[in-house]
Amino acid sequence: MKNHIMPFMRIIFLCYHILVYLSGISLALDSISQDLSLSDDGKNTTLVSKDGTFELGFFTPGNSQKRYLGIWYRKIPIQTVVWVANRLNPINDSSGILRMNPSTGTLVLTHNGTVIWSTASIRRPESPVALLLNSGNLVIRDEKDANSEDYLWESFNYPTDTFLPEMKFGWDLRTGLNRKLIAWKSPDDPSPSDFSFGMVLNNYPEAYMMKGDQKFYRSGPWNGLHSSGSPQVKANPIYDFKFVSNKDELYYTYSLKNSSMISRLVLNATSYVRKRYVWIESKQRWEVYTSVPLDLCDSYSLCGANANCVISDSPVCQCLQGFKPKLPEAWSSMDWSHGCIRNKELSCENKNKDGFNKLTLLKTPDTTHSWLDQTIGLEECKAKCLDNCSCMAYANSDISGQGSGCAMWFGDLIDIRQFAAGGQDVYVRIDASELEHANEGHKKGGVLVAVTVTLALAAVAGILIILGWCYRKKSRCSVKERSDFSIKSNQNSGMQVDDMDLPVFDLSTIAKATSNFTVKNKIGEGGFGPVYRVICL
């Protein structure tokens, strides 16, 4: 009897382990078909992308008691949710069920028989299946469709607060779909806040951060290299990026250069910023790589109309050339919201009385009232702007290469800022007499710099000639008295000359010959600076 029981027990033991193994596999499925469902039953049943990067299931955010269906990074110990399905309709307990509806080809999330959330479908598939891709995109496709990327629905078209690699930020113009980010209300509440970031279809499109219906930050239009307001976005070791604009689509996207790297863009309503994070495995934490708004000058229309924000100036707001503060008293009190008005009104009857002042290194103005023609160049753009009395400025729409395209602005110029580098040229329309003053200022500034440099070089040459005379007399220069400061000699200057009758002296020799430029040896002063005598023994 015992001999018969032992083999039987071995079979049961083997079957048990096979069932455990198979149940483990079922917990790591990456798809839901019409025969399967996902339940929030406390057994941590989830979908996992094939490469194990992303996981879909039910979760509770922060200190909340609510349950949500979402997607997060599976291998990161800090739960980082990148997408939420039912952010408008949380579930109060752990009885949510996600199923595939075979008749409609849609995913349906129910709670006690009530539909909490569902997808839409552009057509009825024969054999619908939902898959969680390695990109973090939850998609629905027809298994009998030969085109595996012909999706009936995808979560990437309905982002929450996170912009993932390969996702499109912008518009599908064929369907009117607008893919924009809407921040969570708080770390405990993923419901939509009033803080959003999306592309706006102006004639010259650009993206805005909005607080409710108020503009908070403006990216600037795409200028062929980057968004006009983001010159810091350039070639880097983390990601590649591109902007697509055609009759069917208008969007921005990015891809990671290293598949092992993890990076994401997040819109945060708590701090009102959009940050790019990179996961640092060795430190087991997220690090901020970039963040916007950058500074005070990124605050939308901080300086009002027809003004320029220069973060290195004090005050930061300056009226454009040819303009003056609309309310001088408020302006001097650091209230720049009323902006600037023209010193002289434009003459629409005679366009020859108008001209254009070239401003450089700018973030171009708000494009709400703009016009774009990518087929013409700068000269034709200038002529078209001059012919239109309402045109207040123009610029190349594409600054890559030699520059191309034409963008024109009408009415007040809003939300301009100046960068130290990476900005672009904008030509602002002003009265011709104001333009003459601007040019005279530029010329005077250039002449002053040239004269200063010339006279400074002459002063140095004069000292060298005197020292050369001392040297040729084989005299030795001594120091009569020392000043309160010392100058470190450059012993390895490496300077050489071909004419040995004109020796080169380093700074320490000149300092000693003038007693470290002491006031006692100062014999005069001119427009080029002080003149010192040297003491030769």
Coordinates of C-alpha atoms in Angstrom, one line a residue:
M1 CA 0.0 0.0 0.0
K2 CA 2.8 2.4 0.9
N3 CA 4.5 1.7 -2.4
H4 CA 1.4 2.9 -4.3
I5 CA 1.0 6.0 -2.1
M6 CA 4.5 7.4 -2.7
P7 CA 4.3 7.7 -6.5
F8 CA 0.9 9.3 -6.1
M9 CA 2.2 11.9 -3.7
R10 CA 5.1 12.7 -6.0
I11 CA 2.6 13.3 -8.8
I12 CA 0.5 15.6 -6.6
F13 CA 3.7 17.5 -5.5
L14 CA 4.8 17.9 -9.2
C15 CA 1.4 19.1 -10.2
Y16 CA 1.3 21.6 -7.4
H17 CA 4.6 23.2 -8.5
I18 CA 3.5 23.2 -12.1
L19 CA 0.4 25.1 -11.1
V20 CA 2.4 27.6 -9.0
Y21 CA 4.7 28.1 -12.0
L22 CA 1.8 28.6 -14.4
S23 CA 0.1 31.0 -12.0
G24 CA 3.4 33.0 -11.9
I25 CA 3.3 33.3 -15.6
S26 CA -0.3 34.4 -15.6
L27 CA 0.6 37.2 -13.2
A28 CA 3.2 38.5 -15.8
L29 CA 0.8 38.6 -18.8
D30 CA 1.2 41.6 -21.1
S31 CA -2.3 41.4 -22.6
I32 CA -6.0 41.1 -22.0
S33 CA -8.2 39.3 -24.5
Q34 CA -11.9 38.6 -24.4
D35 CA -11.3 35.5 -22.2
L36 CA -9.3 37.3 -19.5
S37 CA -9.9 40.1 -17.0
L38 CA -7.9 42.1 -14.5
S39 CA -9.3 42.2 -10.9
D40 CA -8.4 44.4 -8.0
D41 CA -8.8 41.4 -5.7
G42 CA -5.8 41.8 -3.4
K43 CA -3.7 39.3 -5.3
N44 CA -1.6 42.0 -7.1
T45 CA -2.8 40.8 -10.5
T46 CA -1.2 43.1 -13.1
L47 CA -0.1 43.3 -16.7
V48 CA 3.6 43.6 -17.3
S49 CA 5.3 44.8 -20.5
K50 CA 7.4 42.1 -22.2
D51 CA 10.7 43.7 -21.2
G52 CA 9.5 44.2 -17.6
T53 CA 9.8 48.0 -17.7
F54 CA 6.1 48.9 -17.1
E55 CA 3.2 47.5 -15.1
L56 CA -0.5 48.1 -15.3
G57 CA -2.8 47.5 -12.4
F58 CA -4.7 49.0 -9.5
F59 CA -3.0 51.3 -7.0
T60 CA -3.6 53.8 -4.2
P61 CA -1.7 57.1 -4.5
G62 CA 0.0 58.7 -1.5
N63 CA -2.2 58.8 1.6
S64 CA -5.4 58.4 -0.4
Q65 CA -8.0 55.7 0.3
K66 CA -9.1 55.6 -3.4
R67 CA -8.2 53.0 -6.0
Y68 CA -7.2 53.8 -9.5
L69 CA -6.2 51.9 -12.6
G70 CA -2.8 53.0 -13.8
I71 CA 0.6 52.3 -15.3
W72 CA 3.9 52.7 -13.4
Y73 CA 7.6 51.7 -13.7
R74 CA 7.8 48.1 -12.5
K75 CA 11.5 48.0 -11.6
I76 CA 11.7 51.3 -9.7
P77 CA 11.2 51.0 -5.9
I78 CA 9.6 54.4 -5.7
Q79 CA 6.2 53.9 -7.2
T80 CA 6.2 56.3 -10.1
V81 CA 2.8 56.4 -11.9
V82 CA 2.9 57.6 -15.5
W83 CA -0.7 57.2 -16.6
V84 CA -4.1 57.0 -14.8
A85 CA -7.3 55.6 -16.5
N86 CA -10.1 56.6 -14.0
R87 CA -8.6 59.8 -12.7
L88 CA -12.1 61.4 -12.8
N89 CA -13.9 58.4 -11.1
P90 CA -11.9 56.7 -8.3
I91 CA -13.1 53.5 -6.8
N92 CA -13.8 53.4 -3.1
D93 CA -12.7 49.7 -2.5
S94 CA -10.9 46.8 -4.0
S95 CA -13.6 45.5 -6.2
G96 CA -12.7 47.0 -9.6
I97 CA -12.5 44.8 -12.7
L98 CA -11.0 45.5 -16.1
R99 CA -12.4 43.5 -19.0
M100 CA -12.3 43.4 -22.8
N101 CA -15.8 43.9 -24.4
P102 CA -15.6 41.6 -27.4
S103 CA -18.6 43.1 -29.1
T104 CA -17.2 46.6 -29.2
G105 CA -13.5 46.0 -28.9
T106 CA -13.2 48.3 -25.9
L107 CA -11.7 48.0 -22.4
V108 CA -14.3 48.5 -19.7
L109 CA -13.5 49.2 -16.0
T110 CA -16.4 48.4 -13.7
H111 CA -17.2 48.6 -10.0
N112 CA -20.1 46.5 -8.7
G113 CA -21.5 46.3 -12.2
T114 CA -21.2 50.1 -12.9
V115 CA -19.0 51.3 -15.7
I116 CA -16.3 53.6 -14.2
W117 CA -14.2 54.1 -17.3
S118 CA -14.0 52.8 -20.8
T119 CA -12.1 53.3 -24.0
A120 CA -13.5 54.2 -27.4
S121 CA -13.0 52.3 -30.7
I122 CA -12.7 53.6 -34.2
R123 CA -14.1 50.4 -35.6
R124 CA -15.3 46.9 -34.5
P125 CA -12.5 44.4 -34.5
E126 CA -12.9 40.6 -35.1
S127 CA -10.5 39.6 -32.3
P128 CA -9.7 42.5 -30.0
V129 CA -6.8 42.4 -27.6
A130 CA -5.2 44.9 -25.2
L131 CA -1.5 45.0 -24.8
L132 CA 0.9 46.9 -22.6
L133 CA 3.9 47.7 -24.8
N134 CA 7.5 48.2 -23.7
S135 CA 7.1 51.9 -24.2
G136 CA 4.4 52.1 -21.5
N137 CA 1.7 52.5 -24.1
L138 CA -1.5 50.5 -23.5
V139 CA -3.0 49.7 -26.9
I140 CA -6.0 47.9 -28.3
R141 CA -5.5 46.1 -31.7
D142 CA -7.2 43.4 -33.7
E143 CA -5.2 40.2 -33.6
K144 CA -6.3 39.3 -37.1
D145 CA -5.0 42.6 -38.5
A146 CA -1.7 42.0 -40.4
N147 CA -0.5 45.5 -39.3
S148 CA 0.5 45.1 -35.7
E149 CA 0.8 48.9 -35.2
D150 CA -2.7 49.6 -36.4
Y151 CA -4.2 50.5 -33.0
L152 CA -7.9 51.0 -32.4
W153 CA -7.0 52.9 -29.2
E154 CA -3.9 53.8 -27.3
S155 CA -3.2 55.5 -23.9
F156 CA -0.5 57.7 -25.5
N157 CA -3.3 59.6 -27.1
Y158 CA -4.7 60.4 -23.6
P159 CA -1.7 61.4 -21.4
T160 CA -2.2 62.5 -17.8
D161 CA 0.7 64.5 -16.3
T162 CA 3.6 62.6 -17.8
F163 CA 5.2 62.8 -21.3
L164 CA 7.1 59.5 -22.1
P165 CA 9.6 58.8 -24.8
E166 CA 8.0 58.1 -28.3
M167 CA 4.8 59.9 -27.1
K168 CA 3.4 62.7 -29.3
F169 CA 2.8 66.0 -27.6
G170 CA 0.4 68.0 -29.9
W171 CA -2.4 67.5 -32.4
D172 CA -3.7 64.9 -34.8
L173 CA -5.3 67.4 -37.2
R174 CA -7.3 64.7 -39.0
T175 CA -9.3 63.8 -36.0
G176 CA -9.0 66.9 -33.9
L177 CA -7.2 65.0 -31.1
N178 CA -5.2 67.3 -28.8
R179 CA -2.6 65.4 -26.7
K180 CA -1.8 67.7 -23.8
L181 CA -0.6 67.3 -20.2
I182 CA -2.9 68.0 -17.2
A183 CA -1.2 67.9 -13.8
W184 CA -2.5 65.9 -10.8
K185 CA -4.2 68.0 -8.1
S186 CA -1.8 66.7 -5.5
P187 CA 0.4 63.6 -4.9
D188 CA -2.6 62.0 -3.2
D189 CA -5.1 63.0 -5.9
P190 CA -4.5 62.2 -9.6
S191 CA -7.7 64.0 -10.7
P192 CA -7.1 66.8 -13.2
S193 CA -6.0 70.1 -11.7
D194 CA -6.3 73.6 -13.4
F195 CA -2.6 73.4 -14.5
S196 CA -2.1 72.2 -18.1
F197 CA 0.4 72.3 -20.9
G198 CA -0.6 72.0 -24.5
M199 CA 0.1 73.1 -28.1
V200 CA -2.1 75.9 -29.4
L201 CA -3.0 76.1 -33.1
N202 CA -2.1 79.8 -33.8
N203 CA -1.0 80.6 -37.3
Y204 CA 2.5 80.2 -35.9
P205 CA 1.8 77.4 -33.4
E206 CA 3.4 77.2 -29.9
A207 CA 2.7 75.6 -26.5
Y208 CA 1.4 77.3 -23.4
M209 CA 1.2 76.3 -19.7
M210 CA -2.1 77.4 -18.4
K211 CA -3.5 78.1 -14.9
G212 CA -7.1 77.8 -15.5
D213 CA -7.8 80.1 -18.5
Q214 CA -4.7 82.3 -17.8
K215 CA -1.4 81.9 -19.6
F216 CA 1.4 81.1 -17.2
Y217 CA 4.3 80.2 -19.4
R218 CA 4.9 80.1 -23.2
S219 CA 7.4 77.9 -24.9
G220 CA 7.7 80.0 -28.0
P221 CA 7.2 78.7 -31.6
W222 CA 9.4 76.1 -33.2
N223 CA 12.3 77.9 -35.0
G224 CA 14.0 75.0 -36.8
L225 CA 16.4 74.3 -33.9
H226 CA 14.2 74.4 -30.8
S227 CA 11.3 76.3 -29.3
S228 CA 12.0 80.0 -29.4
G229 CA 11.7 80.2 -25.6
S230 CA 13.9 77.2 -24.9
P231 CA 17.4 77.7 -26.3
Q232 CA 18.7 75.4 -23.6
V233 CA 17.1 72.5 -25.4
K234 CA 19.9 71.3 -27.7
A235 CA 21.9 68.2 -28.6
N236 CA 22.6 66.3 -25.3
P237 CA 23.6 62.8 -24.2
I238 CA 20.2 62.0 -22.8
Y239 CA 17.6 62.3 -25.6
D240 CA 17.0 63.2 -29.2
F241 CA 14.0 65.4 -30.1
K242 CA 12.0 66.5 -33.2
F243 CA 9.1 68.7 -34.2
V244 CA 6.6 67.5 -36.9
S245 CA 4.3 69.9 -38.7
N246 CA 2.3 68.9 -41.7
K247 CA -1.3 68.9 -42.9
D248 CA -2.1 65.8 -40.8
E249 CA -0.2 66.3 -37.6
L250 CA 1.5 68.9 -35.4
Y251 CA 3.5 67.5 -32.5
Y252 CA 6.8 67.4 -30.5
T253 CA 8.3 64.1 -29.5
Y254 CA 11.6 62.7 -28.1
S255 CA 13.4 59.4 -27.8
L256 CA 16.1 58.2 -25.4
K257 CA 19.6 57.7 -26.8
N258 CA 20.3 54.8 -24.4
S259 CA 17.6 52.2 -24.1
S260 CA 18.8 51.4 -20.5
M261 CA 18.2 55.0 -19.4
I262 CA 14.9 56.0 -17.8
S263 CA 13.6 59.6 -18.3
R264 CA 10.3 61.3 -18.2
L265 CA 8.7 64.8 -18.4
V266 CA 6.2 65.7 -15.7
L267 CA 3.8 68.6 -15.2
N268 CA 3.5 69.5 -11.5
A269 CA 0.6 71.6 -10.1
T270 CA 2.1 71.9 -6.6
S271 CA 5.2 73.8 -7.8
Y272 CA 3.8 74.9 -11.2
V273 CA 6.7 73.6 -13.2
R274 CA 7.4 71.1 -15.9
K275 CA 10.5 69.0 -15.1
R276 CA 12.5 66.3 -16.9
Y277 CA 13.6 63.6 -14.5
V278 CA 16.3 61.0 -15.0
W279 CA 16.5 57.8 -12.9
I280 CA 19.9 57.4 -11.2
E281 CA 20.2 53.7 -10.5
S282 CA 23.2 54.0 -8.2
K283 CA 21.5 56.5 -6.0
Q284 CA 18.0 54.9 -6.3
R285 CA 16.3 58.2 -6.9
W286 CA 15.0 60.6 -9.6
E287 CA 17.2 63.6 -10.5
V288 CA 16.0 66.8 -12.2
Y289 CA 17.7 67.3 -15.6
T290 CA 15.8 70.3 -16.8
S291 CA 13.0 72.5 -15.6
V292 CA 10.7 75.3 -16.9
P293 CA 9.9 78.1 -16.2
L294 CA 13.6 78.9 -16.0
D295 CA 13.4 82.2 -14.1
L296 CA 11.4 85.4 -13.5
C297 CA 11.6 86.4 -17.2
D298 CA 9.7 83.2 -18.1
S299 CA 6.6 84.5 -16.3
Y300 CA 4.1 85.2 -19.1
S301 CA 4.0 88.9 -20.1
L302 CA 5.9 90.0 -16.9
C303 CA 6.9 93.2 -18.6
G304 CA 3.6 93.9 -20.4
A305 CA 3.3 95.0 -24.0
N306 CA 6.3 96.1 -26.2
A307 CA 8.9 95.5 -23.5
N308 CA 11.8 93.2 -23.2
C309 CA 12.7 91.1 -20.1
V310 CA 16.5 90.9 -19.4
I311 CA 17.2 88.7 -16.4
S312 CA 20.7 90.2 -16.0
D313 CA 19.4 93.8 -15.8
S314 CA 18.0 95.7 -12.9
P315 CA 15.1 96.2 -13.2
V316 CA 14.6 93.2 -15.5
C317 CA 12.0 95.0 -17.7
Q318 CA 13.0 97.5 -20.4
C319 CA 10.8 99.2 -23.0
L320 CA 11.8 98.4 -26.5
Q321 CA 13.7 101.0 -28.6
G322 CA 11.1 103.6 -29.7
F323 CA 8.7 102.9 -26.8
K324 CA 8.2 104.4 -23.3
P325 CA 6.3 103.2 -20.2
K326 CA 2.6 103.6 -20.5
L327 CA 2.3 104.5 -16.8
P328 CA 5.7 105.9 -15.8
E329 CA 4.9 106.1 -12.1
A330 CA 3.8 102.5 -12.0
W331 CA 6.8 101.4 -14.1
S332 CA 9.2 103.1 -11.7
S333 CA 7.5 101.3 -8.8
M334 CA 8.3 97.9 -10.5
D335 CA 4.7 97.4 -11.8
W336 CA 5.4 96.6 -15.4
S337 CA 2.1 95.0 -16.2
H338 CA 0.8 98.1 -18.2
G339 CA 3.7 97.8 -20.6
C340 CA 5.0 100.4 -23.0
I341 CA 3.6 102.6 -25.7
R342 CA 5.2 104.2 -28.8
N343 CA 7.2 107.5 -28.5
K344 CA 5.8 108.4 -32.0
E345 CA 2.8 106.8 -33.7
L346 CA 3.4 105.1 -37.0
S347 CA 2.4 106.8 -40.2
C348 CA 0.3 104.4 -42.2
E349 CA -0.1 106.9 -45.0
N350 CA 3.6 106.9 -45.7
K351 CA 5.4 103.7 -45.1
N352 CA 8.7 105.3 -45.9
K353 CA 8.5 107.1 -42.6
D354 CA 8.7 103.7 -40.8
G355 CA 11.7 101.4 -40.3
F356 CA 12.7 98.3 -38.4
N357 CA 15.0 98.1 -35.4
K358 CA 16.9 94.7 -35.2
L359 CA 16.8 93.1 -31.8
T360 CA 19.0 90.1 -31.2
L361 CA 19.0 87.0 -28.9
L362 CA 15.2 87.2 -28.3
K363 CA 12.4 84.9 -27.5
T364 CA 9.9 85.8 -30.2
P365 CA 6.6 87.5 -29.2
D366 CA 3.4 85.7 -28.4
T367 CA 2.0 84.3 -31.7
T368 CA -1.7 84.7 -30.9
H369 CA -1.8 87.5 -33.6
S370 CA 0.7 86.3 -36.1
W371 CA 1.1 85.2 -39.7
L372 CA 3.4 82.5 -41.2
D373 CA 4.8 81.9 -44.7
Q374 CA 7.5 79.3 -44.9
T375 CA 8.1 79.9 -48.6
I376 CA 9.6 83.4 -48.5
G377 CA 12.8 84.8 -47.1
L378 CA 13.7 87.8 -44.9
E379 CA 13.7 90.5 -47.5
E380 CA 10.3 89.7 -48.9
C381 CA 9.1 89.3 -45.3
K382 CA 10.2 92.8 -44.5
A383 CA 8.4 94.2 -47.6
K384 CA 5.2 92.4 -46.8
C385 CA 5.3 93.7 -43.2
L386 CA 6.0 97.2 -44.4
D387 CA 3.0 97.1 -46.7
N388 CA 0.7 96.1 -43.9
C389 CA 0.0 98.9 -41.4
S390 CA -0.9 96.5 -38.7
C391 CA 2.4 94.5 -38.9
M392 CA 4.6 95.4 -35.9
A393 CA 7.5 93.0 -36.3
Y394 CA 8.9 90.2 -38.5
A395 CA 11.5 87.5 -38.3
N396 CA 12.7 84.3 -40.0
S397 CA 10.5 81.4 -38.9
D398 CA 13.4 79.0 -39.3
I399 CA 16.8 80.1 -38.0
S400 CA 18.7 76.9 -38.9
G401 CA 21.3 77.3 -41.6
Q402 CA 21.2 80.7 -43.2
G403 CA 17.6 81.3 -42.0
S404 CA 14.3 81.0 -44.0
G405 CA 10.6 81.5 -43.8
C406 CA 8.7 84.5 -42.6
A407 CA 6.8 85.2 -39.4
M408 CA 5.0 88.5 -38.8
W409 CA 3.3 89.9 -35.7
F410 CA 0.3 92.2 -35.5
G411 CA -0.7 94.6 -32.6
D412 CA 1.2 94.7 -29.3
L413 CA 4.3 92.6 -28.9
I414 CA 3.8 90.4 -25.8
D415 CA 6.1 88.2 -23.7
I416 CA 9.5 89.0 -25.2
R417 CA 12.6 88.1 -23.3
Q418 CA 16.4 88.3 -24.1
F419 CA 18.8 85.4 -23.7
A420 CA 22.6 85.5 -23.2
A421 CA 22.8 83.0 -26.1
G422 CA 20.6 81.0 -28.3
G423 CA 17.9 83.6 -29.0
Q424 CA 17.0 84.9 -32.4
D425 CA 16.7 88.2 -34.4
V426 CA 13.4 90.1 -34.5
Y427 CA 12.8 93.3 -36.5
V428 CA 10.5 95.7 -34.7
R429 CA 8.7 98.5 -36.6
I430 CA 9.3 102.0 -35.3
D431 CA 9.2 105.6 -36.6
A432 CA 12.2 106.3 -38.9
S433 CA 13.4 109.1 -36.7
E434 CA 13.5 106.7 -33.7
L435 CA 15.4 104.3 -35.9
E436 CA 18.1 106.9 -36.6
H437 CA 18.5 107.4 -32.9
A438 CA 18.9 103.7 -32.4
N439 CA 21.5 103.5 -35.2
E440 CA 23.4 106.5 -33.8
G441 CA 23.5 104.8 -30.4
H442 CA 24.9 101.6 -32.0
K443 CA 27.5 103.6 -34.0
K444 CA 28.6 105.7 -31.0
G445 CA 28.9 102.6 -28.9
G446 CA 31.0 100.9 -31.6
V447 CA 33.3 104.0 -32.0
L448 CA 33.7 104.3 -28.2
V449 CA 34.8 100.7 -27.9
A450 CA 37.2 101.1 -30.8
V451 CA 38.8 104.3 -29.4
T452 CA 39.1 102.8 -25.9
V453 CA 40.8 99.7 -27.3
T454 CA 43.2 101.8 -29.5
L455 CA 44.2 104.1 -26.7
A456 CA 44.7 101.3 -24.3
L457 CA 47.0 99.6 -26.8
A458 CA 48.9 102.9 -27.3
A459 CA 49.4 103.2 -23.5
V460 CA 50.9 99.7 -23.3
A461 CA 53.1 100.4 -26.3
G462 CA 54.4 103.5 -24.7
I463 CA 55.5 101.7 -21.6
L464 CA 57.1 99.0 -23.6
I465 CA 59.1 101.6 -25.6
I466 CA 60.4 103.2 -22.5
L467 CA 61.4 99.8 -21.0
G468 CA 63.0 99.0 -24.3
W469 CA 65.1 102.1 -24.1
C470 CA 66.2 101.1 -20.6
Y471 CA 67.0 97.6 -21.8
R472 CA 69.1 98.8 -24.7
K473 CA 71.1 101.1 -22.3
K474 CA 71.7 97.9 -20.3
S475 CA 70.2 99.6 -17.3
R476 CA 68.4 97.8 -14.6
C477 CA 65.1 98.9 -13.4
S478 CA 64.6 99.0 -9.6
V479 CA 61.6 99.4 -7.4
K480 CA 61.7 102.5 -5.2
E481 CA 58.6 101.7 -3.2
R482 CA 56.0 99.0 -3.2
S483 CA 52.3 99.4 -3.3
D484 CA 49.7 97.6 -1.2
F485 CA 49.2 94.9 -3.8
S486 CA 51.4 92.5 -5.6
I487 CA 51.2 91.1 -9.1
K488 CA 52.0 87.5 -9.8
S489 CA 54.6 87.0 -12.6
N490 CA 53.9 84.7 -15.5
Q491 CA 57.1 82.8 -15.7
N492 CA 56.0 80.7 -18.6
S493 CA 54.4 83.1 -21.0
G494 CA 56.2 81.6 -24.0
M495 CA 56.1 84.9 -25.9
Q496 CA 58.7 85.3 -28.6
V497 CA 59.6 88.0 -31.1
D498 CA 61.8 87.9 -34.2
D499 CA 63.3 91.4 -33.7
M500 CA 65.7 91.0 -30.8
D501 CA 66.1 94.9 -30.7
L502 CA 62.5 95.0 -29.4
P503 CA 62.3 92.8 -26.4
V504 CA 59.1 91.6 -24.8
F505 CA 58.5 92.3 -21.1
D506 CA 56.1 90.4 -18.9
L507 CA 53.7 92.0 -16.5
S508 CA 55.9 91.6 -13.4
T509 CA 58.8 93.6 -15.1
I510 CA 56.4 96.4 -16.0
A511 CA 55.1 96.4 -12.4
K512 CA 58.6 96.6 -10.9
A513 CA 59.5 99.5 -13.3
T514 CA 56.5 101.5 -12.1
S515 CA 56.8 100.5 -8.5
N516 CA 53.7 98.3 -8.9
F517 CA 51.9 101.3 -10.5
T518 CA 52.2 103.3 -7.4
V519 CA 50.6 106.8 -7.3
K520 CA 54.0 108.4 -6.6
N521 CA 55.1 107.3 -10.1
K522 CA 52.0 108.5 -11.8
I523 CA 52.8 111.5 -14.1
G524 CA 49.5 112.2 -15.7
E525 CA 46.2 110.8 -17.0
G526 CA 44.4 111.0 -20.4
G527 CA 41.4 109.5 -22.1
F528 CA 43.3 106.2 -22.4
G529 CA 44.1 106.0 -18.7
P530 CA 46.9 106.8 -16.3
V531 CA 50.6 107.3 -17.4
Y532 CA 53.5 106.2 -15.2
R533 CA 57.2 107.0 -15.2
V534 CA 59.7 104.1 -15.0
I535 CA 62.9 104.2 -12.9
C536 CA 66.0 103.0 -14.6
L537 CA 69.4 102.5 -12.8

